[in-house]
XYZ file of C-alpha atoms in Angstrom:
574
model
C -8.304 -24.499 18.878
C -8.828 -26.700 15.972
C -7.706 -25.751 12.363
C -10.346 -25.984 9.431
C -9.400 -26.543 5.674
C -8.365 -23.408 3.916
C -11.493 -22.032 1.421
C -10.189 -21.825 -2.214
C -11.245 -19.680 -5.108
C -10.279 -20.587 -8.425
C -9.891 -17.676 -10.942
C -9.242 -16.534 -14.235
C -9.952 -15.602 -17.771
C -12.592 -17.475 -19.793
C -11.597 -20.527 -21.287
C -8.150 -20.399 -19.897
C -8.909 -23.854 -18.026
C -10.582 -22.988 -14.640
C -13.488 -25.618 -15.029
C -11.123 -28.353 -16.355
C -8.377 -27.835 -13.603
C -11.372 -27.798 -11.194
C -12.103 -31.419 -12.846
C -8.447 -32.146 -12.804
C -8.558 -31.734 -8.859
C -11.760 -33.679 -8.195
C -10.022 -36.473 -10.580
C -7.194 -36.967 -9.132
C -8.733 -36.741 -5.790
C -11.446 -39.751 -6.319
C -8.536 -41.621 -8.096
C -7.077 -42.073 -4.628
C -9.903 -44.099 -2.998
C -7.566 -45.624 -0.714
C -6.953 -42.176 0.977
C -10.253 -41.291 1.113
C -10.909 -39.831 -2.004
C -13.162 -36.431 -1.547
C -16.173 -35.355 0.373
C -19.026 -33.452 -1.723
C -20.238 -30.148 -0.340
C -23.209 -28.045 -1.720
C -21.205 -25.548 -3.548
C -17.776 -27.112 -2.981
C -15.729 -30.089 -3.091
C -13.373 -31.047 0.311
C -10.125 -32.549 -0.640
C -8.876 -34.442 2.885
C -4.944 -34.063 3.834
C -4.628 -37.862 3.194
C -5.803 -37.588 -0.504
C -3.857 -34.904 -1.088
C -0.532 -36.445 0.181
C -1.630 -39.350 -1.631
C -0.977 -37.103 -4.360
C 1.783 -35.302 -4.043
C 3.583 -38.429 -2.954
C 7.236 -37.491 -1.994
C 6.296 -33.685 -2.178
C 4.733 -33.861 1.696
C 4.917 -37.474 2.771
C 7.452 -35.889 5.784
C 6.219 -32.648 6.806
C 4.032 -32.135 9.608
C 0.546 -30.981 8.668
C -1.672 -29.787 10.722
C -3.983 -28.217 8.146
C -6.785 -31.073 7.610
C -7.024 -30.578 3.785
C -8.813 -28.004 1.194
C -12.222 -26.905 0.278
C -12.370 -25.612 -3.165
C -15.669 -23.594 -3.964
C -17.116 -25.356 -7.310
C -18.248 -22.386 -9.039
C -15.169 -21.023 -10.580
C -14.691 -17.174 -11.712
C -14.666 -13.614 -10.379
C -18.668 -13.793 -9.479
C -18.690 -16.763 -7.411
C -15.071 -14.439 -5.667
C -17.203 -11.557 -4.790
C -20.273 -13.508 -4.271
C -18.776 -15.017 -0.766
C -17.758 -12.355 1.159
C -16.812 -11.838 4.880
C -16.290 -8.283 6.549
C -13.652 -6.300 4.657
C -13.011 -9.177 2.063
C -13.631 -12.587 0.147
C -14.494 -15.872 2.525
C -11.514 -17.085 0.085
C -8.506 -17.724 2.094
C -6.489 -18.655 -1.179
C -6.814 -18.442 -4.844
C -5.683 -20.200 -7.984
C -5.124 -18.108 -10.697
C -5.451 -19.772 -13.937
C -3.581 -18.404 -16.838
C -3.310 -20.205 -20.358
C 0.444 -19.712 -20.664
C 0.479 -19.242 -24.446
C -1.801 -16.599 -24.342
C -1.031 -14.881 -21.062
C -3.056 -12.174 -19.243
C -6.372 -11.187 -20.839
C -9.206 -8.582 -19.736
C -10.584 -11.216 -16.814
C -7.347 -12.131 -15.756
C -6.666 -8.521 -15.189
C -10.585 -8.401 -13.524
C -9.394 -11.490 -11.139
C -6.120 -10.006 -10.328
C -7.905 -6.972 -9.577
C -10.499 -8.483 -7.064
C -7.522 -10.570 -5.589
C -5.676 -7.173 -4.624
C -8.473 -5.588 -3.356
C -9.562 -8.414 -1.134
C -5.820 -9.228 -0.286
C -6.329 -12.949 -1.150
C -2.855 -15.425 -1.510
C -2.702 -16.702 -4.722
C -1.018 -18.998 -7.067
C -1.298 -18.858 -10.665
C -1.618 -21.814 -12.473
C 0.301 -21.407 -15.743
C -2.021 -24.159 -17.783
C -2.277 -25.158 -21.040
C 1.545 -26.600 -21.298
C 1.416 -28.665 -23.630
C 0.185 -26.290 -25.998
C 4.100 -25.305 -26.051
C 5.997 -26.312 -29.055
C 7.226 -30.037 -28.489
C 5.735 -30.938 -25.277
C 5.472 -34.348 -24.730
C 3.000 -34.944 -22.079
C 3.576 -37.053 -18.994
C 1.050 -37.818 -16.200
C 2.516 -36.840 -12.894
C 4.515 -33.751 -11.044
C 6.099 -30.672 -13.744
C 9.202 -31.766 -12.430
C 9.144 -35.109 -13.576
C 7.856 -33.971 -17.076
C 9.661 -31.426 -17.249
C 12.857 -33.090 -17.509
C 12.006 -35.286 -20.061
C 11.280 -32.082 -22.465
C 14.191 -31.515 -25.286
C 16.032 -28.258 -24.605
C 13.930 -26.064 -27.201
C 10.907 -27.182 -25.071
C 11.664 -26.345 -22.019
C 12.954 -22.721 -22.868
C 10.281 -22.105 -25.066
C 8.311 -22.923 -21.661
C 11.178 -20.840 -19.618
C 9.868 -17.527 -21.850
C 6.572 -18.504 -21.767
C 6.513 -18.212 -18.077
C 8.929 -15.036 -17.915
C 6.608 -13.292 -19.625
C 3.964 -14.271 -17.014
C 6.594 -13.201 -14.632
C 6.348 -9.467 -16.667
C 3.338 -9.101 -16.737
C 2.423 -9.268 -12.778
C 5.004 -7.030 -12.741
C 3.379 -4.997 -14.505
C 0.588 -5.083 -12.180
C 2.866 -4.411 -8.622
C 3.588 -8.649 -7.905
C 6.733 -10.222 -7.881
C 6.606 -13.790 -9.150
C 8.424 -16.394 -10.124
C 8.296 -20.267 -10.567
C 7.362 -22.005 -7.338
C 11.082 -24.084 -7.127
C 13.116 -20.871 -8.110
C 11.736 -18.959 -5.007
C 13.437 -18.146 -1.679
C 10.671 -15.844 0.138
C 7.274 -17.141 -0.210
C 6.102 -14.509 1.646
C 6.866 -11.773 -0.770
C 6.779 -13.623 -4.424
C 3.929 -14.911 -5.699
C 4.188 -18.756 -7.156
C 3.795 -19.760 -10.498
C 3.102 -23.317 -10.818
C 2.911 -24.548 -14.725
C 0.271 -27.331 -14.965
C -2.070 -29.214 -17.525
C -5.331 -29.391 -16.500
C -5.772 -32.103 -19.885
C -3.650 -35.022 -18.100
C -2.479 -33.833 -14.658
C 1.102 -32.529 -15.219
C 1.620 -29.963 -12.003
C -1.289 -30.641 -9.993
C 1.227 -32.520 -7.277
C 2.802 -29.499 -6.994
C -0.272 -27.072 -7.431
C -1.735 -29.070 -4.332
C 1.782 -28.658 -2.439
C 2.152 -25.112 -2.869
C -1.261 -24.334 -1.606
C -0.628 -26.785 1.587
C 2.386 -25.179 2.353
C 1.152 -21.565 2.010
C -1.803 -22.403 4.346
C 0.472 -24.126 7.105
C 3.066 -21.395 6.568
C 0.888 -18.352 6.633
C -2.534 -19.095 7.324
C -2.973 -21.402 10.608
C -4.036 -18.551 12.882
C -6.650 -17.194 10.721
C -7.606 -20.806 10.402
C -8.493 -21.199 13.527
C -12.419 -21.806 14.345
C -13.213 -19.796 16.834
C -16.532 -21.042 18.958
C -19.973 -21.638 18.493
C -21.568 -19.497 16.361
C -21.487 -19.925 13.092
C -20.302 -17.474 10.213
C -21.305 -17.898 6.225
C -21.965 -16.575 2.955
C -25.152 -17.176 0.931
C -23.886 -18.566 -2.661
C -27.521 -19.289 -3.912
C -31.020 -19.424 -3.433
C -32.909 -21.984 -4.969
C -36.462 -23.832 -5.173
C -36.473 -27.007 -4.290
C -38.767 -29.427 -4.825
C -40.191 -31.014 -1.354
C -37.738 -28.508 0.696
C -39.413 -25.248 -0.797
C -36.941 -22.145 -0.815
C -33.700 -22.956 0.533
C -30.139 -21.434 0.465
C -26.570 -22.267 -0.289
C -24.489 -21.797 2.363
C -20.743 -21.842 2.753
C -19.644 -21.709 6.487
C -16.318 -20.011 6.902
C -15.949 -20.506 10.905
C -17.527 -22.153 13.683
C -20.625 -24.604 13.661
C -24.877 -24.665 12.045
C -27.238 -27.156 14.044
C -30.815 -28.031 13.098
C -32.707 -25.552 15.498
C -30.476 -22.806 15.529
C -31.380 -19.369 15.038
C -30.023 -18.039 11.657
C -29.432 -14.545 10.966
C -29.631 -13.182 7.400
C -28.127 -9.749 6.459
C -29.747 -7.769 4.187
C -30.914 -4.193 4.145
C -33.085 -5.387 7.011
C -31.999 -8.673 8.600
C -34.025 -11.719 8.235
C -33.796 -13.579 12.160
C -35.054 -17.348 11.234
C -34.500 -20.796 12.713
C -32.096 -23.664 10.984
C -35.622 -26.129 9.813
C -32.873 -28.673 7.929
C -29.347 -29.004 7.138
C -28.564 -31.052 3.965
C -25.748 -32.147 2.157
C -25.300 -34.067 -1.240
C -25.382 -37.710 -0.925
C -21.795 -39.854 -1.363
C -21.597 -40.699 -5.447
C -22.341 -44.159 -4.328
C -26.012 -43.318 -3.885
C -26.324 -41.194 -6.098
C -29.132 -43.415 -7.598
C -31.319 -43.024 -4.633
C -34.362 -40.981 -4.738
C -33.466 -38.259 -2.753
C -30.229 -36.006 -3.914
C -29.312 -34.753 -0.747
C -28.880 -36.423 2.552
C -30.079 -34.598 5.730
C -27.472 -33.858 9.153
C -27.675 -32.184 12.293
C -25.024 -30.017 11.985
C -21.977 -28.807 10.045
C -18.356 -27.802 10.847
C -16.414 -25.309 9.218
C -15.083 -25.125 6.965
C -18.375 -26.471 5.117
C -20.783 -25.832 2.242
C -24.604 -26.972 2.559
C -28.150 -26.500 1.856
C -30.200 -24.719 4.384
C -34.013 -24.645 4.714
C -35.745 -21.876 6.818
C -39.046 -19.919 6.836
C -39.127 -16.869 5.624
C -36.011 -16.938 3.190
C -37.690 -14.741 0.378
C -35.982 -11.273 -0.294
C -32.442 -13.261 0.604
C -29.517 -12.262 -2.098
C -26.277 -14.083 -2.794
C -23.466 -12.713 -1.170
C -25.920 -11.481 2.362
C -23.649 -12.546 5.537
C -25.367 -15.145 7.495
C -24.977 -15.994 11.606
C -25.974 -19.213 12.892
C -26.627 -19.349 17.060
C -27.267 -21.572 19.293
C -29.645 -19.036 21.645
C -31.924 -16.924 21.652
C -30.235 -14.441 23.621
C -27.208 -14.153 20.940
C -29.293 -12.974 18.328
C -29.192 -9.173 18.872
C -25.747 -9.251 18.891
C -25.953 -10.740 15.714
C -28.150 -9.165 14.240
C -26.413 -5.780 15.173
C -23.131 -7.034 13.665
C -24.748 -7.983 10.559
C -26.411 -4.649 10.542
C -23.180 -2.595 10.791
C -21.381 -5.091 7.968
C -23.693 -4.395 5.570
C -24.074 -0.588 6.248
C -20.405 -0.251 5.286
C -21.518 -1.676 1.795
C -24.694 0.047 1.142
C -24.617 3.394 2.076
C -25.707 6.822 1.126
C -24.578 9.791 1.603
C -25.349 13.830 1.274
C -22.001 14.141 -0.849
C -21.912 14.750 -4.472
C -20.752 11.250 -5.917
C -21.587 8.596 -8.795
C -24.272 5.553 -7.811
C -23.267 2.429 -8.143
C -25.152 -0.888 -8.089
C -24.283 -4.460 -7.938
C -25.908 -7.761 -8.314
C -24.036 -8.926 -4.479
C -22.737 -7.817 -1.704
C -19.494 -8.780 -2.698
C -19.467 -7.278 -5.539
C -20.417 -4.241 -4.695
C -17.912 -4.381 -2.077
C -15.843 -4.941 -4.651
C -17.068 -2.060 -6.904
C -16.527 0.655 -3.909
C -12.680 -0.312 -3.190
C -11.812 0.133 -6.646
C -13.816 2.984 -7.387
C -12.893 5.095 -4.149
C -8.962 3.954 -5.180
C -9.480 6.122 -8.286
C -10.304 9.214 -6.605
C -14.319 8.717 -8.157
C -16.746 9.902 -4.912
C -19.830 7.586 -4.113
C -23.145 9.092 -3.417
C -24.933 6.040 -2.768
C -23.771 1.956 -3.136
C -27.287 -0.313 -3.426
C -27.691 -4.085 -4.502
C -30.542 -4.557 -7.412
C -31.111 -3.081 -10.820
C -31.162 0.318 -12.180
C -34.795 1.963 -11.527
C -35.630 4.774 -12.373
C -35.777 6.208 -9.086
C -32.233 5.943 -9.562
C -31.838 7.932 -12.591
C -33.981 10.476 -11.079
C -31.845 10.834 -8.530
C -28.844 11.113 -9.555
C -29.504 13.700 -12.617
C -29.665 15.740 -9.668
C -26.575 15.655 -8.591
C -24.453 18.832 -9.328
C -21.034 17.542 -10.116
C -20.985 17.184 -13.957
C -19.081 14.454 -14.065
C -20.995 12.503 -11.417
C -23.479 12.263 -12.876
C -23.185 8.926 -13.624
C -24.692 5.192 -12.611
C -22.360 1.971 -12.548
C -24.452 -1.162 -13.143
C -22.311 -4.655 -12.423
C -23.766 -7.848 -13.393
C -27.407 -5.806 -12.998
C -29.998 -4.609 -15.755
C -30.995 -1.533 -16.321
C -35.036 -1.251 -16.076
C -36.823 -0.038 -19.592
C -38.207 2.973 -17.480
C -34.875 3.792 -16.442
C -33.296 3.100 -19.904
C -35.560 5.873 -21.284
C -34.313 8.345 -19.318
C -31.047 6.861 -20.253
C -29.983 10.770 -22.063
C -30.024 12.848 -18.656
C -27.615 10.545 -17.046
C -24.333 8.803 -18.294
C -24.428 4.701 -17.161
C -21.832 2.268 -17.244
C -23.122 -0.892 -17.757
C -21.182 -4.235 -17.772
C -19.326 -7.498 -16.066
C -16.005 -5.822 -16.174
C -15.262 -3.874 -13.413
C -11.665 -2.532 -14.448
C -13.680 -2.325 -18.800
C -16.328 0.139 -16.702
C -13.765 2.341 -14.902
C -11.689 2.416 -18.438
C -14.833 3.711 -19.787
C -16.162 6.175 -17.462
C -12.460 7.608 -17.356
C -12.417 8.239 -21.355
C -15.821 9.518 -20.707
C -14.691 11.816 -18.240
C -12.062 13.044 -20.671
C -14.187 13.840 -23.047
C -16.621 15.631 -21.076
C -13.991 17.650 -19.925
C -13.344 19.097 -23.397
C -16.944 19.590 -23.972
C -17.462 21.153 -21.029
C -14.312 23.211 -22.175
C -15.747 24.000 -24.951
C -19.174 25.259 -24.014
C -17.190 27.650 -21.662
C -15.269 29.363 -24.048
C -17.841 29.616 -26.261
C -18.346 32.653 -27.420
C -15.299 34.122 -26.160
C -12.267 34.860 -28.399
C -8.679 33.042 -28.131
C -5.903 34.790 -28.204
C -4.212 34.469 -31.304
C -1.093 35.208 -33.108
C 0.189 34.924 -36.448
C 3.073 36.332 -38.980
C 2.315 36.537 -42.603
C 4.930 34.265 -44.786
C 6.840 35.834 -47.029
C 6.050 34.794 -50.669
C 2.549 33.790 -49.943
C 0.308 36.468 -50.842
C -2.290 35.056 -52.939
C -4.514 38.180 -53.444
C -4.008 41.506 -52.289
C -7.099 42.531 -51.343
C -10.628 41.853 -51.293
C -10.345 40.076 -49.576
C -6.672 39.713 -48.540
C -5.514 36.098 -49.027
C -2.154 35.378 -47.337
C -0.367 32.380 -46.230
C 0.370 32.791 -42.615
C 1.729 30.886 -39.433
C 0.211 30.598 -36.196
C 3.119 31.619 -33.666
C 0.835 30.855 -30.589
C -3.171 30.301 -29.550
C -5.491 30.196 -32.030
C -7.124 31.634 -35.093
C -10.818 31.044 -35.924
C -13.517 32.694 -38.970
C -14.547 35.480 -37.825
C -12.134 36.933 -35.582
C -10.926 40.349 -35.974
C -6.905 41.160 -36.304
C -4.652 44.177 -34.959
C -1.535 45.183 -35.564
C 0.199 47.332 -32.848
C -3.278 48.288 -32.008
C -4.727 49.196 -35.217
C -7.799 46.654 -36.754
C -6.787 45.425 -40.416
C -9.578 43.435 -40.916
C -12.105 40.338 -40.152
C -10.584 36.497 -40.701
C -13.527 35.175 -43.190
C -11.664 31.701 -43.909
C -8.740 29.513 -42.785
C -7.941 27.112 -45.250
C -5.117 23.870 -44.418
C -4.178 22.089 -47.672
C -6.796 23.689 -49.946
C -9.715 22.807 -46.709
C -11.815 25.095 -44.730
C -11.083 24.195 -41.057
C -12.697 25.950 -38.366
C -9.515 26.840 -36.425
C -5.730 26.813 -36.558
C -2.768 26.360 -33.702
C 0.502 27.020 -32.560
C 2.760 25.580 -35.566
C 0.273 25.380 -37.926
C 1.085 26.962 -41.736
C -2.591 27.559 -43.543
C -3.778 30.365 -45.672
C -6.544 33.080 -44.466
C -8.839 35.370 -46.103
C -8.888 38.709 -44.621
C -11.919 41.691 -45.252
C -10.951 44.945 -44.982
C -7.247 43.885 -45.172
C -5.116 45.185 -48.217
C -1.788 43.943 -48.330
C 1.101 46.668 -49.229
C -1.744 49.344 -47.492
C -0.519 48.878 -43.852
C -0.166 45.478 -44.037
C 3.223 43.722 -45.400
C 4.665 40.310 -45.337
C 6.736 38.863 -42.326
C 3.933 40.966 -40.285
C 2.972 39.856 -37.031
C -1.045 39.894 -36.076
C -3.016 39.407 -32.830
C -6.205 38.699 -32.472
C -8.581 41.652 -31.585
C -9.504 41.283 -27.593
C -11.971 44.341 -25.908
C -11.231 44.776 -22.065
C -14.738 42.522 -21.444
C -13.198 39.680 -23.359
C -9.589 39.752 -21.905
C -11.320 39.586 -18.335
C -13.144 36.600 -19.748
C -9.987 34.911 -20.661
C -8.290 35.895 -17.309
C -11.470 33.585 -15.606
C -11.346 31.144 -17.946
C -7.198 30.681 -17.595
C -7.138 27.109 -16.179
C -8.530 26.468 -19.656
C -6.273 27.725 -21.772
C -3.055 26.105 -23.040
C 0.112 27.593 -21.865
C 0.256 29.097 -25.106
C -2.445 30.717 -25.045
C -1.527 31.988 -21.922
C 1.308 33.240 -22.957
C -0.157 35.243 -26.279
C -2.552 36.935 -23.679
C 0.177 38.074 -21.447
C 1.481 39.811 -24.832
C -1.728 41.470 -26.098
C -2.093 42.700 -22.567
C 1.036 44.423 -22.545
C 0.121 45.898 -25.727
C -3.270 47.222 -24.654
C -0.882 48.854 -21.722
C -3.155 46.860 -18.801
């Protein structure tokens, strides 16, 4: 079977370098003309095998390739990732992870790593920037080369730079080291340091990602017939074409005149009207941008103009067949992939919503890996259908809407109070929020309760701190376990002294006191030397209705707490 070029994704935190080592690649590549520079794609750029080993020179002049070059997607980032998707995962067959390597991981390099995890993509990371290191002297060329030509402070300085890189994907479950200190490329992921600016590490960026493809990836290379398999990365107007769509083919082959099968919530069946793709750059002058073919091999990216191709969304799986008779099958497979991604259910769970399929693909793995149920996974923005909905839903905290890369509608924003929503373009930022949320509802929830109910409490009085003797009683006093609040009433062995009126900490009135806390208490009814003495130990007052309370209540109480009601309980003889 023949091989197609591996898709690549690159990835990575916002100005960190992604578009510029992008640029780098496509440089480099139309530098070597005499290898055949690159071929432009809608949506990607195709770097041949010849340009690249035009490249790397001595890095892969004598290996035997069979993989016929790369096709990196244009649009760098985590949306164009989880924008083109295949079944289970990203159309991505590798990734670049781009890191500035003097400022090291940041929130979407923890986002990227994330979505590279979940999807179980290879990657590299591209430790750019180096010649932001003190003393760098740049060189055009391979890291090797330049790297050698560093002073000593340089190049450890660079050495810690990258250790720390090495750190922190440890941090994150990866072993990693630099790509010519590695032994097992199958279980250490390579860290190549580059500079997008002039070049530097490119030869051996290219290399690495050659060699993990012919090492790794050949079988799942492999195109496997006829039909054709794709991702939609846009849909756009164009003018003299009408609506069209963005296509990047991941296996087999699209000819004008094929049926093409959209998935979708309901699948769009259509028929292939045009194929285009952009002109070479040495016509770019003509009239028309983009040149029309018959058909297009994977692994590809074009434009695609069809009837009937409004309602399509970026990410929706697309089939293209050559007859009529395949196109139940397909669209019954396309049926049951996206019903794995959009789904509801009759379980208690939070609702989350996406701008893709990918990415709410994306949203469900890591959500379901935190233990958070799913009621119902839908592409679009929040309506207020939605809110409705889910304020319904039983579970406290699931009551709750995740909104990635979507708005939230005004109607549904003004019902905003009845239901909690995370809204952002950070997955791992919303599940960071929604579990400090959680936390906090907890103790409110807590709270509310054991309101009205009263803690077990005890306390001694100090010695030397009796501040008036009565009316009321003002002692200093420690809190020996639970808590103490106004208003509760205190017995010693089984008698009432009196009613707390205030507990003061450092001359403040504070509304309760715990275990190890010193403060000083007001006491009605109390009179101290009258049945109450210093070094005395109180409890809190508790009737048989209010112990039974506590008893309910126990998995929220501290331990304690616990442990003071165990005590009074043995003193009321029950």
């Amino acid at each position: 079977m023949p091989i197609r070029q591996p898709i690549v994704s690159v990835l990575g935190h916002v100005d960190h370098g992604k578009t510029s080592l992008l640029d780098r690649i496509r440089t480099s590549s139309v530098a070597a003309k005499e290898a055949g520079g690159i071929t432009q794609h809608i949506g990607a750029t195709e770097v041949p095998l010849s340009t690249i080993k035009e490249i790397c020179a001595s890095l892969l002049r004598e290996q035997q390739i069979k993989i016929p070059g790369l096709l990196f997607i244009d649009t760098p980032g985590h949306e164009a990732f989880t924008t083109l998707r295949r079944r289970g995962g990203s159309i991505a067959d590798l990734a670049v992870l781009v890191v500035d390597v003097t400022e090291g991981f940041q929130p979407q390099t923890i986002e990227s790593l994330t979505f590279l995890r979940e999807f179980r993509v290879p990657f590299i990371v591209a430790a750019n920037k180096i010649d932001k290191v003190r003393g760098w002297v740049r060189h055009a060329g391979t890291f090797a080369d330049s790297y050698k030509k560093q002073n000593k402070e340089t190049r450890e300085l660079l050495d810690n730079k990258i250790y720390e890189l090495m750190g922190q994907l440890s941090e994150h479950g990866f072993v990693a080291d630099r790509y010519d200190r590695i032994s097992d490329f199958r279980s250490t992921v390579i860290i190549v340091p580059v500079c997008a600016a002039n070049g530097e590490g490119v030869p051996e960026l290219m290399a690495m990602l050659i060699g993990l493809a012919q090492q790794f990836l050949t079988q799942k290379l492999e195109i496997k017939g006829d039909i054709g398999a794709g991702s939609v990365l846009e849909i756009k107007e164009v003018k003299g074409l009408g609506t069209t769509i963005d296509v990047i083919l991941y296996d087999g082959v699209a000819r004008k005149g094929d049926f093409l099968v959209i998935g979708g919530e309901t699948p769009i069946v259509t028929t292939v009207k045009g194929i285009f793709k952009p002109r070479p750059l040495a016509e770019m002058r003509v009239e028309r941008q983009f040149a029309p073919v018959d058909e297009i091999i994977a692994a590809a990216g074009s434009k695609m103009v069809a009837p009937n191709l409004e309602g399509v969304i970026p990410g929706s799986p697309i089939r293209v067949v050559p007859h009529k008779s395949d196109v139940d099958a397909a669209v019954r497979e396309l049926k049951r992939e996206v019903e794995t991604v959009t789904f509801e259910s009759s379980n208690d769970g939070v609702l989350v919503k996406a701008d893709t399929l990918g990415a709410l693909e994306a949203m469900i793995k890591i959500i379901t890996s935190k233990g958070i149920a799913i009621r119902k996974a839908r592409i679009g923005p929040v309506s207020r259908t939605d809110v409705m909905e889910q304020r319904g839903v039983a579970e406290p905290y699931n009551v709750v809407i995740f909104a990635f890369n979507v708005p939230v509608a005004p109607e549904a924003e003004a019902l905003r109070e009845s239901v909690h929503i995370f809204a952002g373009n950070v997955i791992y930022r919303l599940i960071e929020d929604y579990v400090a949320w959680t936390h906090t509802r907890k103790e409110e929830l807590k709270l509310a309760r054991l309101e009205g109910v009263v803690r077990p409490g005890k306390i001694r009085l100090l010695p030397g701190m009796v501040f008036h003797a009565a009316k009321p009683a003002i002692v200093g006093v420690e809190v020996l376990g639970g808590l103490i609040k106004p208003g509760y009433s205190l017995v010693k062995e089984g008698r009432i002294v009196g009613r707390l009126l205030q507990v003061q900490h450092e001359g403040a009135n504070v509304q309760e006191a715990k275990t190890g806390d010193r403060v000083a208490v007001s006491i009605e009814g109390a009179t101290v030397g009258r049945g109450l003495e210093e070094r005395d130990v109180l409890y809190t007052l508790q009737s048989k209705e209010n112990v039974k309370k506590l008893e309910e209540l126990k998995d929220l109480l501290t331990r304690d707490e616990i442990d003071v009601l165990e005590e009074i309980k043995g003193l009321m003889g029950g």
